[in-house]
Amino acid sequence: MELKQNLNQKQVQGLSLTQGMRQSILILQSDAIDLADYLNEQSLENPLFDVRVNLDMPFIDNEGSGSYQIKDEQQSLFEYLLDQVQLTMRKTPLRDLVVYLIEQLDPNGYLTLSDEEIFEEVDDITPIMLLDAKTLLHQLDPPGIGARDLQECLYLQAEADNADKAVMSMLSDNFDLFTKHEWKKLKRALKLSNTDLQEDINFIQSLSANPGQRYTSQNEQYVVPELAVKKNGDKLTLSITKYGQPQLIFAEETYDNLVKSTDEDVKKYIRDKYNQYQTLEYNLQRRIDTVSIIGKCIVKNQYKFFMQETESLAPLLIRDVAQKLQMSESTVSRTINGKYIQTDFGIFELKQFFSRRSKVTVGEDQSVDQVKNKLKGILDAEDKKKPLSDQKISDMFKDDGLQIARRTVAKYREQLGYPSTSRRRI
């Protein structure tokens, strides 16, 4: 099957992620509240540190300038995936096909349509184009999205984690043995020790069978800003908020007492726990550094917005930031998801500052946000006795060098809350 054909290609380049590297990814993509929960869980298993976190703040509505905590409506799976597509892919027929595939996902994130059904419903696509679209879909977060079945879902997640060769083999050639719990046969087939076999089984069992499930709930949740930007004259100052960052408190007395033990098992135990503490401390610092450097890049690119000189955003793609900071797009995407920045005029999610580009034939690229802002200005200034048609507005954009189709004008107008031409006439 297709899954097996891809296996050999990707294992050659794959690197096995250490536990510390997996932890680093988890910490980076967690928001402040989830991070605090994770650290508290870790501290229960490690006597060498406690967690100090300051998230117990009074709720203040986001409309206020001094807000620390806001309510947020959780995104649907479709909205979350669509955001990633719009922020990472240029407008092409291939991107349109990826969006179509997203629309076909079930609530758990599985692609239930067969290739034959897709070819029947979508015109002018080739098998290669469909394969490319599915590959792009599989690269979106959360890992496992777009899988046909449980086997492929687990395989995609393991692949995203750069799991070791034995894990990938369990999920491809030996999946039947795995599902039937034929551990002895699996051990012989993959030539694994009992310890390695158990670690790989534990890893696979930690994967999600329903990657889209967490996005099915629409309950309100609290969020905490981790960055704050302040205006100082014509300059902006960015800082990490102290209440958004948990601290690890090292249990020095406990460590000093245990490290003096002459029992070899105790020595090994304390070494392991100390290494775990150091790795966690390192990954927390890496998270702070990554959030900070990406935040600085966002503030620099959206200077006019933060200075309140404009309400529209400058064009900015995840790809732009990744290239500038020499990071992978997945690192940038993980970092901005669920992270918030506090300003004097409200709290915003970092990914809000990334905007799709609109096609422009003259001058610089402009974001959809900027185009909508121009459209709002035109509609507000029009003669109410002779309101402009969508086609007339499209022509006005063209005169300014913007190729905005009439139907696009209509779509943006509706999104801005303006009625049709006839209904705007006084």
Short mmCIF file of C-alpha atoms in Angstrom, two decimals, residues 63-374:
data_model
loop_
_atom_site.label_atom_id
_atom_site.label_comp_id
_atom_site.label_asym_id
_atom_site.label_seq_id
_atom_site.Cartn_x
_atom_site.Cartn_y
_atom_site.Cartn_z
CA GLU A 63 -11.82 45.69 26.04
CA GLY A 64 -9.93 47.17 28.96
CA SER A 65 -6.38 48.41 28.55
CA GLY A 66 -5.12 46.62 31.67
CA SER A 67 -6.38 43.16 30.88
CA TYR A 68 -4.39 40.12 31.90
CA GLN A 69 -6.74 37.28 31.16
CA ILE A 70 -9.41 36.95 28.51
CA LYS A 71 -12.00 34.47 27.37
CA ASP A 72 -11.42 32.88 24.01
CA GLU A 73 -13.72 30.80 21.84
CA GLN A 74 -11.77 27.70 20.85
CA GLN A 75 -11.23 27.32 17.12
CA SER A 76 -12.87 24.53 15.20
CA LEU A 77 -10.62 22.00 13.49
CA PHE A 78 -11.49 23.50 10.10
CA GLU A 79 -10.61 27.04 11.26
CA TYR A 80 -7.32 25.92 12.78
CA LEU A 81 -6.24 24.03 9.65
CA LEU A 82 -7.42 26.80 7.33
CA ASP A 83 -5.40 29.35 9.28
CA GLN A 84 -2.26 27.27 8.74
CA VAL A 85 -2.93 26.95 5.02
CA GLN A 86 -3.52 30.68 4.59
CA LEU A 87 -0.42 31.57 6.58
CA THR A 88 1.99 29.17 4.89
CA MET A 89 0.83 28.55 1.31
CA ARG A 90 0.59 30.88 -1.65
CA LYS A 91 -2.70 31.13 -3.54
CA THR A 92 -2.47 28.32 -6.11
CA PRO A 93 -4.76 25.56 -7.44
CA LEU A 94 -2.82 23.16 -5.19
CA ARG A 95 -3.71 25.22 -2.13
CA ASP A 96 -7.36 25.22 -3.21
CA LEU A 97 -7.22 21.42 -3.36
CA VAL A 98 -5.74 21.26 0.15
CA VAL A 99 -8.62 23.44 1.41
CA TYR A 100 -11.08 21.11 -0.33
CA LEU A 101 -9.52 18.10 1.44
CA ILE A 102 -9.77 19.91 4.78
CA GLU A 103 -13.47 20.43 4.14
CA GLN A 104 -13.90 16.67 3.72
CA LEU A 105 -12.36 15.71 7.09
CA ASP A 106 -14.57 14.11 9.72
CA PRO A 107 -14.63 15.56 13.28
CA ASN A 108 -11.71 13.30 14.30
CA GLY A 109 -9.54 14.54 11.45
CA TYR A 110 -9.79 11.56 9.10
CA LEU A 111 -10.14 11.88 5.32
CA THR A 112 -13.00 9.52 4.54
CA LEU A 113 -13.30 10.10 0.79
CA SER A 114 -11.48 7.71 -1.55
CA ASP A 115 -9.25 9.00 -4.35
CA GLU A 116 -11.89 7.90 -6.85
CA GLU A 117 -14.57 9.96 -5.11
CA ILE A 118 -12.29 13.00 -5.03
CA PHE A 119 -11.58 12.74 -8.78
CA GLU A 120 -15.32 12.55 -9.42
CA GLU A 121 -16.03 15.69 -7.40
CA VAL A 122 -13.05 17.87 -8.36
CA ASP A 123 -12.25 18.78 -11.97
CA ASP A 124 -8.84 19.35 -13.54
CA ILE A 125 -6.66 17.54 -11.00
CA THR A 126 -4.11 14.81 -11.63
CA PRO A 127 -3.02 11.92 -9.40
CA ILE A 128 0.29 13.71 -8.75
CA MET A 129 -1.53 16.89 -7.76
CA LEU A 130 -3.76 14.95 -5.36
CA LEU A 131 -0.74 13.21 -3.85
CA ASP A 132 0.99 16.57 -3.36
CA ALA A 133 -2.16 18.02 -1.74
CA LYS A 134 -2.44 15.10 0.67
CA THR A 135 1.24 15.43 1.53
CA LEU A 136 0.72 19.11 2.38
CA LEU A 137 -2.37 18.21 4.41
CA HIS A 138 -0.40 15.61 6.37
CA GLN A 139 2.21 18.25 7.25
CA LEU A 140 -0.33 20.43 9.06
CA ASP A 141 -0.75 20.47 12.81
CA PRO A 142 -1.96 18.41 14.64
CA PRO A 143 0.02 15.45 13.29
CA GLY A 144 -2.14 12.62 11.96
CA ILE A 145 -4.60 14.93 10.22
CA GLY A 146 -5.87 13.66 6.88
CA ALA A 147 -5.18 9.98 7.55
CA ARG A 148 -7.35 7.34 5.88
CA ASP A 149 -7.39 4.99 8.87
CA LEU A 150 -5.92 4.41 12.32
CA GLN A 151 -2.73 2.85 10.98
CA GLU A 152 -1.91 5.82 8.77
CA CYS A 153 -2.93 8.24 11.54
CA LEU A 154 -0.44 6.73 14.00
CA TYR A 155 2.21 6.45 11.28
CA LEU A 156 1.93 10.15 10.40
CA GLN A 157 2.27 11.15 14.05
CA ALA A 158 5.31 8.94 14.55
CA GLU A 159 6.82 10.31 11.34
CA ALA A 160 6.28 13.88 12.56
CA ASP A 161 8.16 12.97 15.74
CA ASN A 162 10.98 11.36 13.72
CA ALA A 163 10.39 8.13 15.63
CA ASP A 164 13.00 5.38 15.42
CA LYS A 165 13.11 2.67 12.77
CA ALA A 166 11.50 0.03 14.96
CA VAL A 167 8.45 2.21 15.69
CA MET A 168 7.97 3.00 12.01
CA SER A 169 8.22 -0.70 11.19
CA MET A 170 5.63 -1.56 13.85
CA LEU A 171 3.26 0.90 12.22
CA SER A 172 3.80 -0.32 8.67
CA ASP A 173 4.98 -3.88 7.99
CA ASN A 174 4.21 -5.21 11.48
CA PHE A 175 1.04 -3.34 12.37
CA ASP A 176 -1.00 -6.55 12.47
CA LEU A 177 1.31 -8.00 15.12
CA PHE A 178 1.09 -4.77 17.09
CA THR A 179 -2.73 -4.63 17.10
CA LYS A 180 -2.92 -8.29 18.15
CA HIS A 181 -0.39 -7.73 20.95
CA GLU A 182 1.93 -10.39 19.55
CA TRP A 183 4.84 -8.97 21.53
CA LYS A 184 7.14 -12.00 21.30
CA LYS A 185 6.80 -12.20 17.51
CA LEU A 186 7.27 -8.43 17.27
CA LYS A 187 10.38 -8.59 19.43
CA ARG A 188 11.91 -11.32 17.24
CA ALA A 189 10.95 -9.65 13.98
CA LEU A 190 12.51 -6.32 14.93
CA LYS A 191 15.38 -7.79 17.05
CA LEU A 192 14.57 -5.64 20.06
CA SER A 193 15.41 -6.00 23.74
CA ASN A 194 12.56 -6.11 26.25
CA THR A 195 13.35 -2.54 27.33
CA ASP A 196 13.42 -1.14 23.78
CA LEU A 197 10.25 -2.98 22.85
CA GLN A 198 8.40 -1.59 25.87
CA GLU A 199 9.62 1.96 25.17
CA ASP A 200 8.42 1.77 21.57
CA ILE A 201 5.06 0.33 22.61
CA ASN A 202 4.66 3.09 25.21
CA PHE A 203 5.47 5.69 22.56
CA ILE A 204 2.87 4.38 20.11
CA GLN A 205 0.25 4.15 22.87
CA SER A 206 0.89 7.82 23.65
CA LEU A 207 -0.21 8.81 20.13
CA SER A 208 -3.75 9.99 19.45
CA ALA A 209 -6.27 7.92 17.54
CA ASN A 210 -8.42 11.05 17.09
CA PRO A 211 -6.12 14.04 16.36
CA GLY A 212 -9.04 16.37 15.60
CA GLN A 213 -10.99 15.59 18.75
CA ARG A 214 -9.58 18.40 20.88
CA TYR A 215 -11.08 20.93 18.43
CA THR A 216 -14.63 19.60 18.61
CA SER A 217 -15.35 21.35 21.91
CA GLN A 218 -16.44 24.97 21.64
CA ASN A 219 -16.23 25.76 25.36
CA GLU A 220 -14.80 29.09 26.40
CA GLN A 221 -11.36 28.99 27.94
CA TYR A 222 -8.98 31.40 29.61
CA VAL A 223 -5.75 32.54 27.99
CA VAL A 224 -2.75 34.37 29.42
CA PRO A 225 -0.55 36.80 27.44
CA GLU A 226 3.13 35.87 27.53
CA LEU A 227 4.42 38.99 25.76
CA ALA A 228 3.77 42.68 26.40
CA VAL A 229 4.53 45.61 24.09
CA LYS A 230 4.70 49.21 25.28
CA LYS A 231 4.99 52.50 23.41
CA ASN A 232 7.89 54.74 24.42
CA GLY A 233 7.67 57.82 22.21
CA ASP A 234 8.26 56.59 18.66
CA LYS A 235 9.74 53.29 19.86
CA LEU A 236 8.23 49.99 20.98
CA THR A 237 9.49 47.89 23.89
CA LEU A 238 8.76 44.15 23.99
CA SER A 239 9.02 42.12 27.18
CA ILE A 240 8.20 38.65 28.52
CA THR A 241 5.40 38.80 31.10
CA LYS A 242 6.41 37.34 34.45
CA TYR A 243 2.93 35.93 35.07
CA GLY A 244 3.06 33.95 31.85
CA GLN A 245 6.27 32.08 32.67
CA PRO A 246 6.41 29.29 35.27
CA GLN A 247 9.57 28.81 37.33
CA LEU A 248 11.24 25.61 38.47
CA ILE A 249 12.39 25.73 42.09
CA PHE A 250 15.30 23.36 42.61
CA ALA A 251 15.15 21.28 45.83
CA GLU A 252 18.79 21.77 46.74
CA GLU A 253 18.60 20.19 50.19
CA THR A 254 16.91 17.05 48.85
CA TYR A 255 19.54 16.78 46.12
CA ASP A 256 22.46 17.25 48.56
CA ASN A 257 21.12 14.51 50.84
CA LEU A 258 20.48 11.96 48.09
CA VAL A 259 23.65 12.57 46.11
CA LYS A 260 25.75 11.53 49.12
CA SER A 261 24.16 8.08 49.20
CA THR A 262 26.43 5.06 48.76
CA ASP A 263 23.60 2.97 47.30
CA GLU A 264 24.18 2.56 43.54
CA ASP A 265 20.46 2.44 42.75
CA VAL A 266 19.91 5.70 44.62
CA LYS A 267 22.89 7.29 42.82
CA LYS A 268 21.50 6.29 39.44
CA TYR A 269 18.03 7.50 40.40
CA ILE A 270 19.26 10.91 41.49
CA ARG A 271 21.43 11.29 38.37
CA ASP A 272 18.44 10.52 36.15
CA LYS A 273 16.17 12.93 38.00
CA TYR A 274 18.80 15.67 37.96
CA ASN A 275 19.28 15.23 34.20
CA GLN A 276 15.51 15.38 33.73
CA TYR A 277 15.41 18.62 35.71
CA GLN A 278 18.23 20.17 33.66
CA THR A 279 16.62 19.15 30.37
CA LEU A 280 13.32 20.66 31.47
CA GLU A 281 15.03 23.88 32.56
CA TYR A 282 16.82 24.09 29.20
CA ASN A 283 13.63 23.49 27.20
CA LEU A 284 11.77 26.15 29.20
CA GLN A 285 14.50 28.69 28.46
CA ARG A 286 14.48 27.70 24.79
CA ARG A 287 10.71 28.28 24.73
CA ILE A 288 11.10 31.76 26.22
CA ASP A 289 13.86 32.64 23.74
CA THR A 290 11.84 31.38 20.76
CA VAL A 291 8.63 33.18 21.76
CA SER A 292 10.65 36.34 22.36
CA ILE A 293 12.55 36.37 19.07
CA ILE A 294 9.42 35.64 17.03
CA GLY A 295 7.54 38.29 19.00
CA LYS A 296 10.23 40.85 18.15
CA CYS A 297 9.96 39.97 14.47
CA ILE A 298 6.17 40.40 14.58
CA VAL A 299 6.36 43.74 16.38
CA LYS A 300 8.96 45.03 13.92
CA ASN A 301 6.83 44.03 10.91
CA GLN A 302 3.60 45.37 12.42
CA TYR A 303 5.14 48.56 13.85
CA LYS A 304 2.39 50.88 12.56
CA PHE A 305 -0.34 48.70 14.05
CA PHE A 306 1.27 48.60 17.50
CA MET A 307 1.86 52.35 17.33
CA GLN A 308 -1.89 52.66 16.52
CA GLU A 309 -1.09 54.54 13.34
CA THR A 310 -3.26 52.08 11.39
CA GLU A 311 -5.88 49.42 12.06
CA SER A 312 -4.70 47.20 9.21
CA LEU A 313 -1.86 44.71 9.26
CA ALA A 314 1.15 44.59 6.97
CA PRO A 315 1.58 41.44 4.84
CA LEU A 316 3.39 38.75 6.83
CA LEU A 317 3.61 35.00 6.28
CA ILE A 318 4.96 32.29 8.56
CA ARG A 319 7.40 31.52 5.77
CA ASP A 320 8.74 35.10 5.90
CA VAL A 321 9.50 34.87 9.61
CA ALA A 322 10.95 31.36 9.33
CA GLN A 323 13.35 32.44 6.60
CA LYS A 324 14.37 35.61 8.40
CA LEU A 325 15.06 33.84 11.70
CA GLN A 326 16.44 30.69 10.02
CA MET A 327 13.85 28.49 11.72
CA SER A 328 11.58 25.84 10.31
CA GLU A 329 8.01 26.87 9.48
CA SER A 330 6.74 24.22 11.90
CA THR A 331 8.70 25.85 14.76
CA VAL A 332 7.18 29.25 14.00
CA SER A 333 3.71 27.73 13.65
CA ARG A 334 3.99 25.89 16.99
CA THR A 335 5.29 29.01 18.71
CA ILE A 336 2.55 31.42 17.65
CA ASN A 337 -0.33 29.01 18.28
CA GLY A 338 -2.02 29.78 21.58
CA LYS A 339 0.45 32.54 22.52
CA TYR A 340 -0.83 36.05 23.25
CA ILE A 341 0.62 39.56 23.40
CA GLN A 342 -0.65 42.34 25.64
CA THR A 343 -0.86 45.93 24.35
CA ASP A 344 -2.24 49.18 25.73
CA PHE A 345 -5.33 48.65 23.57
CA GLY A 346 -6.08 44.96 24.07
CA ILE A 347 -4.76 41.41 23.92
CA PHE A 348 -4.06 39.64 20.64
CA GLU A 349 -3.03 36.14 19.63
CA LEU A 350 0.34 36.13 17.84
CA LYS A 351 -1.02 34.38 14.79
CA GLN A 352 -3.45 37.27 14.24
CA PHE A 353 -0.50 39.31 12.98
CA PHE A 354 0.04 37.01 10.03
CA SER A 355 -2.06 37.88 7.01
CA ARG A 356 -2.61 36.42 3.57
CA ARG A 357 -1.34 38.49 0.66
CA SER A 358 -3.67 39.85 -1.95
CA LYS A 359 -2.54 39.90 -5.58
CA VAL A 360 -1.17 43.30 -6.57
CA THR A 361 0.09 44.38 -9.99
CA VAL A 362 1.57 47.74 -9.03
CA GLY A 363 3.61 48.57 -5.93
CA GLU A 364 4.12 46.39 -2.89
CA ASP A 365 2.08 43.39 -1.83
CA GLN A 366 -0.83 44.22 0.42
CA SER A 367 -2.52 42.00 2.94
CA VAL A 368 -6.18 41.05 2.80
CA ASP A 369 -6.54 43.08 5.98
CA GLN A 370 -5.22 46.17 4.20
CA VAL A 371 -7.50 45.59 1.20
CA LYS A 372 -10.50 45.31 3.53
CA ASN A 373 -9.45 48.53 5.24
CA LYS A 374 -9.33 50.31 1.86
#
